[in-house]
Tab-separated table of C-alpha atoms in Angstrom:
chain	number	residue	atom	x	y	z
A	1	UNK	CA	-18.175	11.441	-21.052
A	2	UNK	CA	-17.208	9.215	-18.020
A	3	UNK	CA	-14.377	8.886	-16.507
A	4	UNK	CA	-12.725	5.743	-17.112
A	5	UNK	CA	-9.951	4.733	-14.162
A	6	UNK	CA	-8.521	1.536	-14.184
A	7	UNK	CA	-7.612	-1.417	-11.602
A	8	UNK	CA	-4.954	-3.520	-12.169
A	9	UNK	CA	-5.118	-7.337	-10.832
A	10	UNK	CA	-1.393	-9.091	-9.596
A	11	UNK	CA	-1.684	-12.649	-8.455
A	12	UNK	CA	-2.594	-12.211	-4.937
A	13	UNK	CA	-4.462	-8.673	-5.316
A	14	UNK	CA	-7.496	-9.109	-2.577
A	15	UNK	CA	-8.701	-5.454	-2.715
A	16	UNK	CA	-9.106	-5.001	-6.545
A	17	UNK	CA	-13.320	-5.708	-6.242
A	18	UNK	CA	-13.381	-3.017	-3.299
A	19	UNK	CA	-11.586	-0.842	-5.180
A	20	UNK	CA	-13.448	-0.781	-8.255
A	21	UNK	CA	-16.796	-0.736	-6.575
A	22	UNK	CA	-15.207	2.739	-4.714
A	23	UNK	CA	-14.552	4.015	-8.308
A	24	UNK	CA	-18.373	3.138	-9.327
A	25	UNK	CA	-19.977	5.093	-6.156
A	26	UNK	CA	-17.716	8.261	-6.526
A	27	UNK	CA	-19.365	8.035	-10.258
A	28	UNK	CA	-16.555	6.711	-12.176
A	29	UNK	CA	-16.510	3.948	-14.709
A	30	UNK	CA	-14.088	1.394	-13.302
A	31	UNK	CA	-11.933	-0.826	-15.897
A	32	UNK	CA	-10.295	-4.179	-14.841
A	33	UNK	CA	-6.503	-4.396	-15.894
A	34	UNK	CA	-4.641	-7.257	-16.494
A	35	UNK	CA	-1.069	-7.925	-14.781
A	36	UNK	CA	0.287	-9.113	-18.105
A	37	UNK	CA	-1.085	-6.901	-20.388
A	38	UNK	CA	0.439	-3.761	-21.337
A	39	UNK	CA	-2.819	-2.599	-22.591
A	40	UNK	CA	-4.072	0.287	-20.280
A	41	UNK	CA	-7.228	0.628	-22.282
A	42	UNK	CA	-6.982	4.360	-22.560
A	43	UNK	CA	-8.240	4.894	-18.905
A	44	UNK	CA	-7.794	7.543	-16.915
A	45	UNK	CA	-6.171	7.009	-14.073
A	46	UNK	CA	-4.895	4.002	-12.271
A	47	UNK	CA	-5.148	2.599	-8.546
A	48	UNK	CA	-2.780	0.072	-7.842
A	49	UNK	CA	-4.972	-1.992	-4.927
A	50	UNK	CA	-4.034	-3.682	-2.178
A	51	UNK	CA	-3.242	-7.043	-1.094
A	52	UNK	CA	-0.142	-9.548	-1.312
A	53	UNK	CA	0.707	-9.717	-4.933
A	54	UNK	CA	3.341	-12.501	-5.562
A	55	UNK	CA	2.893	-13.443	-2.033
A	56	UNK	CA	5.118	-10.695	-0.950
A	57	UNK	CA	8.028	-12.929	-2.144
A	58	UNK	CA	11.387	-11.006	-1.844
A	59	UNK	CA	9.451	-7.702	-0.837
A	60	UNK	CA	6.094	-6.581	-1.175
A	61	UNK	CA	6.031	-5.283	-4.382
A	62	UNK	CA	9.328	-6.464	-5.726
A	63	UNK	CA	7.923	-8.747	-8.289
A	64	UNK	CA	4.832	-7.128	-9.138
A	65	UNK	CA	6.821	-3.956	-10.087
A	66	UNK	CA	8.181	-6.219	-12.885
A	67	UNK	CA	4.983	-7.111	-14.393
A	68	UNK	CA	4.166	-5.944	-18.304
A	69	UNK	CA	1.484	-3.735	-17.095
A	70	UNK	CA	4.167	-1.858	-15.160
A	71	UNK	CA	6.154	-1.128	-18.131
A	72	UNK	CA	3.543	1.259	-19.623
A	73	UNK	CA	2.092	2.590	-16.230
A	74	UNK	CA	5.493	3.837	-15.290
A	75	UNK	CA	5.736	5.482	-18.542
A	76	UNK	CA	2.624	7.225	-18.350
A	77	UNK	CA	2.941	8.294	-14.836
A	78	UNK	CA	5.898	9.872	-15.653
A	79	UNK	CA	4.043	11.912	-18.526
A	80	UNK	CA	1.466	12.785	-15.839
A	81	UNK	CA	-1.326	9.582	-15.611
A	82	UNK	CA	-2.829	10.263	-12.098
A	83	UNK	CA	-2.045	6.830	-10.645
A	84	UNK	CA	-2.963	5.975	-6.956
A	85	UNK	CA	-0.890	3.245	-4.640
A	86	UNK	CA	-2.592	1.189	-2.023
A	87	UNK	CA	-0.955	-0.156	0.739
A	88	UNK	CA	0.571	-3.439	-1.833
A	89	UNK	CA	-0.003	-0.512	-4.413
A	90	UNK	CA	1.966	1.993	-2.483
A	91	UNK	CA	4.667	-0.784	-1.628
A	92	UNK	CA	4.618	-1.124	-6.148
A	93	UNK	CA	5.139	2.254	-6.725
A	94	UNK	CA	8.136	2.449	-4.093
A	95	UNK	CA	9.734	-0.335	-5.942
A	96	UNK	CA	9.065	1.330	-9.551
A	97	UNK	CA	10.502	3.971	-7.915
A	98	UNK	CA	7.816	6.426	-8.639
A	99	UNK	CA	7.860	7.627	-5.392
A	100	UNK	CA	11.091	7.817	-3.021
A	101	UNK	CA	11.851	5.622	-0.126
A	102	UNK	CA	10.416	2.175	0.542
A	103	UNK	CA	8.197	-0.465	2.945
A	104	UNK	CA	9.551	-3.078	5.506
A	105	UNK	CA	7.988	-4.793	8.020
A	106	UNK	CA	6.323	-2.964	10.947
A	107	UNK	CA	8.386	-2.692	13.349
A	108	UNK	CA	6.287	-5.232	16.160
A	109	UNK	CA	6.937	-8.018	13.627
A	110	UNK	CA	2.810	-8.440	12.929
A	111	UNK	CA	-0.155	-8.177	10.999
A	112	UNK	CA	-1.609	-5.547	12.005
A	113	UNK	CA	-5.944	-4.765	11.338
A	114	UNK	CA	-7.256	-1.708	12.926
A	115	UNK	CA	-9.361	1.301	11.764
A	116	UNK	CA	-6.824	4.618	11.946
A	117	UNK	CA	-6.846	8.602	12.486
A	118	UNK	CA	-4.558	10.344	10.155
A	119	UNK	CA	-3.939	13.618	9.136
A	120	UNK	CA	-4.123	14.685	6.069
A	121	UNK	CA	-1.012	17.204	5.299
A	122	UNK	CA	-1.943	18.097	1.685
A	123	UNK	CA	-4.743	18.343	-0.343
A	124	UNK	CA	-3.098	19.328	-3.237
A	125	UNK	CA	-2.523	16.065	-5.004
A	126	UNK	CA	-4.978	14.774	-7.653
A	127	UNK	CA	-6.359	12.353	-5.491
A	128	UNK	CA	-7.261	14.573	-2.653
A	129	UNK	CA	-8.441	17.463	-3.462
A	130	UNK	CA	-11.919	16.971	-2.202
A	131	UNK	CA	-10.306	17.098	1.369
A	132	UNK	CA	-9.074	19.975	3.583
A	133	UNK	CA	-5.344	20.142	4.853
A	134	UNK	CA	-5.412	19.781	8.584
A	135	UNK	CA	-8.042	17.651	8.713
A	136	UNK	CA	-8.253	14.557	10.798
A	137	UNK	CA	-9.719	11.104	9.087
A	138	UNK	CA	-10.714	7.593	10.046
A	139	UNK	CA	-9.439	4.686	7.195
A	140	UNK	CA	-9.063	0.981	7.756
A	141	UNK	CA	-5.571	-0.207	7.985
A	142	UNK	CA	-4.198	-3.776	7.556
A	143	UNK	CA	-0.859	-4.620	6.371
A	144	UNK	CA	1.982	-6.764	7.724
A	145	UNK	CA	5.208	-4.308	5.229
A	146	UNK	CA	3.792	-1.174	6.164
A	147	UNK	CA	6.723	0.614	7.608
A	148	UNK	CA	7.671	3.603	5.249
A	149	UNK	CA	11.532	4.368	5.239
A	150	UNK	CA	14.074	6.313	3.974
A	151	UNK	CA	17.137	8.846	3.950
A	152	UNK	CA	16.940	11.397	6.185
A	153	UNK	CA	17.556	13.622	3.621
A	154	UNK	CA	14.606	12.229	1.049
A	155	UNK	CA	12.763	12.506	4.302
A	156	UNK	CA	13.583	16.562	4.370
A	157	UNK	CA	12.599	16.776	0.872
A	158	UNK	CA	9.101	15.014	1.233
A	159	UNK	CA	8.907	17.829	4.371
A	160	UNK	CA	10.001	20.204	2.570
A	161	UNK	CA	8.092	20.142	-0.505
A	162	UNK	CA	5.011	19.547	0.953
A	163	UNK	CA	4.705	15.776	-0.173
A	164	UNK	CA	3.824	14.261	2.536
A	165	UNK	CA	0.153	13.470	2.075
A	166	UNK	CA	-1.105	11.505	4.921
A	167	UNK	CA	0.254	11.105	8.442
A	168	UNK	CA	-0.695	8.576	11.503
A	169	UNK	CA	-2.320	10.172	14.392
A	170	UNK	CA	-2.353	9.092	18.371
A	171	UNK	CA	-0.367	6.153	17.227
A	172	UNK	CA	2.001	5.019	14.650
A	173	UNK	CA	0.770	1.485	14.003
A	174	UNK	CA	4.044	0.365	12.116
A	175	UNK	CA	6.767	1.728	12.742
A	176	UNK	CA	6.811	4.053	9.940
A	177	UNK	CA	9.352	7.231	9.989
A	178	UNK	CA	8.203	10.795	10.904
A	179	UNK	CA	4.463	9.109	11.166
A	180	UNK	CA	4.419	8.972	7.672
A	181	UNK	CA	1.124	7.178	5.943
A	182	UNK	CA	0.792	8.238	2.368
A	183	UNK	CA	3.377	10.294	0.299
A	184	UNK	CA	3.276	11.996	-3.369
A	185	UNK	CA	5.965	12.976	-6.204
A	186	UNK	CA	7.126	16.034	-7.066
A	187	UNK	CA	3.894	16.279	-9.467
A	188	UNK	CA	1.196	15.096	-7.426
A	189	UNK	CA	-0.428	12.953	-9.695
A	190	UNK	CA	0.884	9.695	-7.995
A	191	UNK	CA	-0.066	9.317	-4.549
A	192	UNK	CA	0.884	6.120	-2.255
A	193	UNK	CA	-0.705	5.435	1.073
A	194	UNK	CA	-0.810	2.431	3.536
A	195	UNK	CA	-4.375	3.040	4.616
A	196	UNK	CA	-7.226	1.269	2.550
A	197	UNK	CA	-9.929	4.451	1.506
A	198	UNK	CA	-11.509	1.804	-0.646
A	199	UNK	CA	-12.796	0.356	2.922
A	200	UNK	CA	-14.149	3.603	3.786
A	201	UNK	CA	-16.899	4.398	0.632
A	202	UNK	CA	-20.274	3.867	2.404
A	203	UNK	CA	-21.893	3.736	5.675
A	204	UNK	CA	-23.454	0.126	5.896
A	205	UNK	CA	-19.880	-1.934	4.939
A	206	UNK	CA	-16.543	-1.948	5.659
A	207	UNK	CA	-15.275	0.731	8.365
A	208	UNK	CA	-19.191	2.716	8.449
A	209	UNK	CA	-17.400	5.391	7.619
A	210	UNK	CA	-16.953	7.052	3.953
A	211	UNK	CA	-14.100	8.711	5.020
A	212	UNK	CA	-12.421	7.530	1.858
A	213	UNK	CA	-14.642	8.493	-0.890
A	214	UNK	CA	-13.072	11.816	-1.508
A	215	UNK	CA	-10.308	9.875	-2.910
A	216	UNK	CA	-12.385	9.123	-5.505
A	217	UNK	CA	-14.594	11.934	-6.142
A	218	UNK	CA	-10.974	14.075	-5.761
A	219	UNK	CA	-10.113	12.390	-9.025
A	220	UNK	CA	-12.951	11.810	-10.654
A	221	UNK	CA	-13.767	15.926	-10.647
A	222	UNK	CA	-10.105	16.681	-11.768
A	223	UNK	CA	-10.471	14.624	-14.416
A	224	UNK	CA	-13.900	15.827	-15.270
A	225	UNK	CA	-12.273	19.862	-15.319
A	226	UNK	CA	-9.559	18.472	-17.777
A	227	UNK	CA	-11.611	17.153	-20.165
């Protein structure tokens, strides 16, 4: 049986054909969601893609949380649907508040388009188990609301209980706090980042990297071991 893992489409979503095409190389069947259907089509797993989604209006994210899709994806992730935020996605799931803290602009007021190291801090999240912890990645970023924020005392939490998934190495391109990239909740099956893997899935396009395909295979093989 293949594994089905669904895209959803906001008005304004530019990264949803990337995205699924990532699913279809890691060997995944990739589903097209709907914004205003509640319908998830049984997939599963989600990736929220990237993007400006209501034109970033209020906040990135701040309408698109509000959509009927988001109704039942909250839901589910809370039951434990591996769902996957990024960049606009991760900026969603901030504002669903399925994962703590928040975005705001990068802190030199532009857009910003660069390929970027990170870390990654955990590999014990269902998206990225098919990487090591400790080691050091190349993924496209581009976002203008990339600059992850919060508490000082959600920020101990995330430190303390290992949640922070991703973090920016030799420079912090926006701003965000403690170098943060990509965060999880407490049961690491939703996973946010600012960084774009989807761009990173094959040597001939985007970055020429595939430096972002174990995103992919990570949950495509957990999915595969729970079946």
């Amino acid at each position: 049986m293949t594994a089905r893992i669904g895209v959803v489409t906001f008005p304004g979503s530019l990264d949803d054909r990337d995205t699924q095409r990532a699913i279809r190389l890691a060997g995944a069947e990739p589903v097209a969601l709907w914004h205003k259907d509640k319908d998830l089509k049984q997939v599963d797993a989600v990736v929220l893609p990237g993007g400006f989604s209501y034109g970033d209006y209020l906040r990135a994210g701040a309408i698109s949380r509000f959509s009927p899709v988001m109704e039942t994806l909250i839901d589910q992730a809370k039951a434990g649907l591996p769902v996957l935020g990024i960049c606009n996605g991760f900026q969603v799931l901030t504002e669903a508040h399925l994962l703590p803290g928040g975005m705001l602009g990068n802190d030199h007021l532009h857009f910003i388009c660069r390929d970027q190291k990170l870390r990654v801090e955990s590999a014990d999240t269902a998206w990225t188990a098919d990487y090591e912890a400790g080691q050091e990645i190349h993924i496209p970023l581009k976002n203008m609301d990339g600059r992850y924020v919060a508490d000082e005392r959600t920020l101990d939490m995330l430190e303390a209980e290992g949640r922070v998934v991703f973090r920016y190495l030799d420079v912090n391109p926006n701003g965000s706090l403690r170098d943060i990239a990509g965060i999880t909740n407490e049961a690491g099956n939703v996973v946010g980042l600012m960084p774009h893997p989807e761009h990173a899935v094959e040597p001939l396009v985007g970055s020429g990297r595939t430096d972002g395909l174990p995103f992919f295979t990570s949950i495509l093989k957990k999915l595969v071991a729970a079946s």
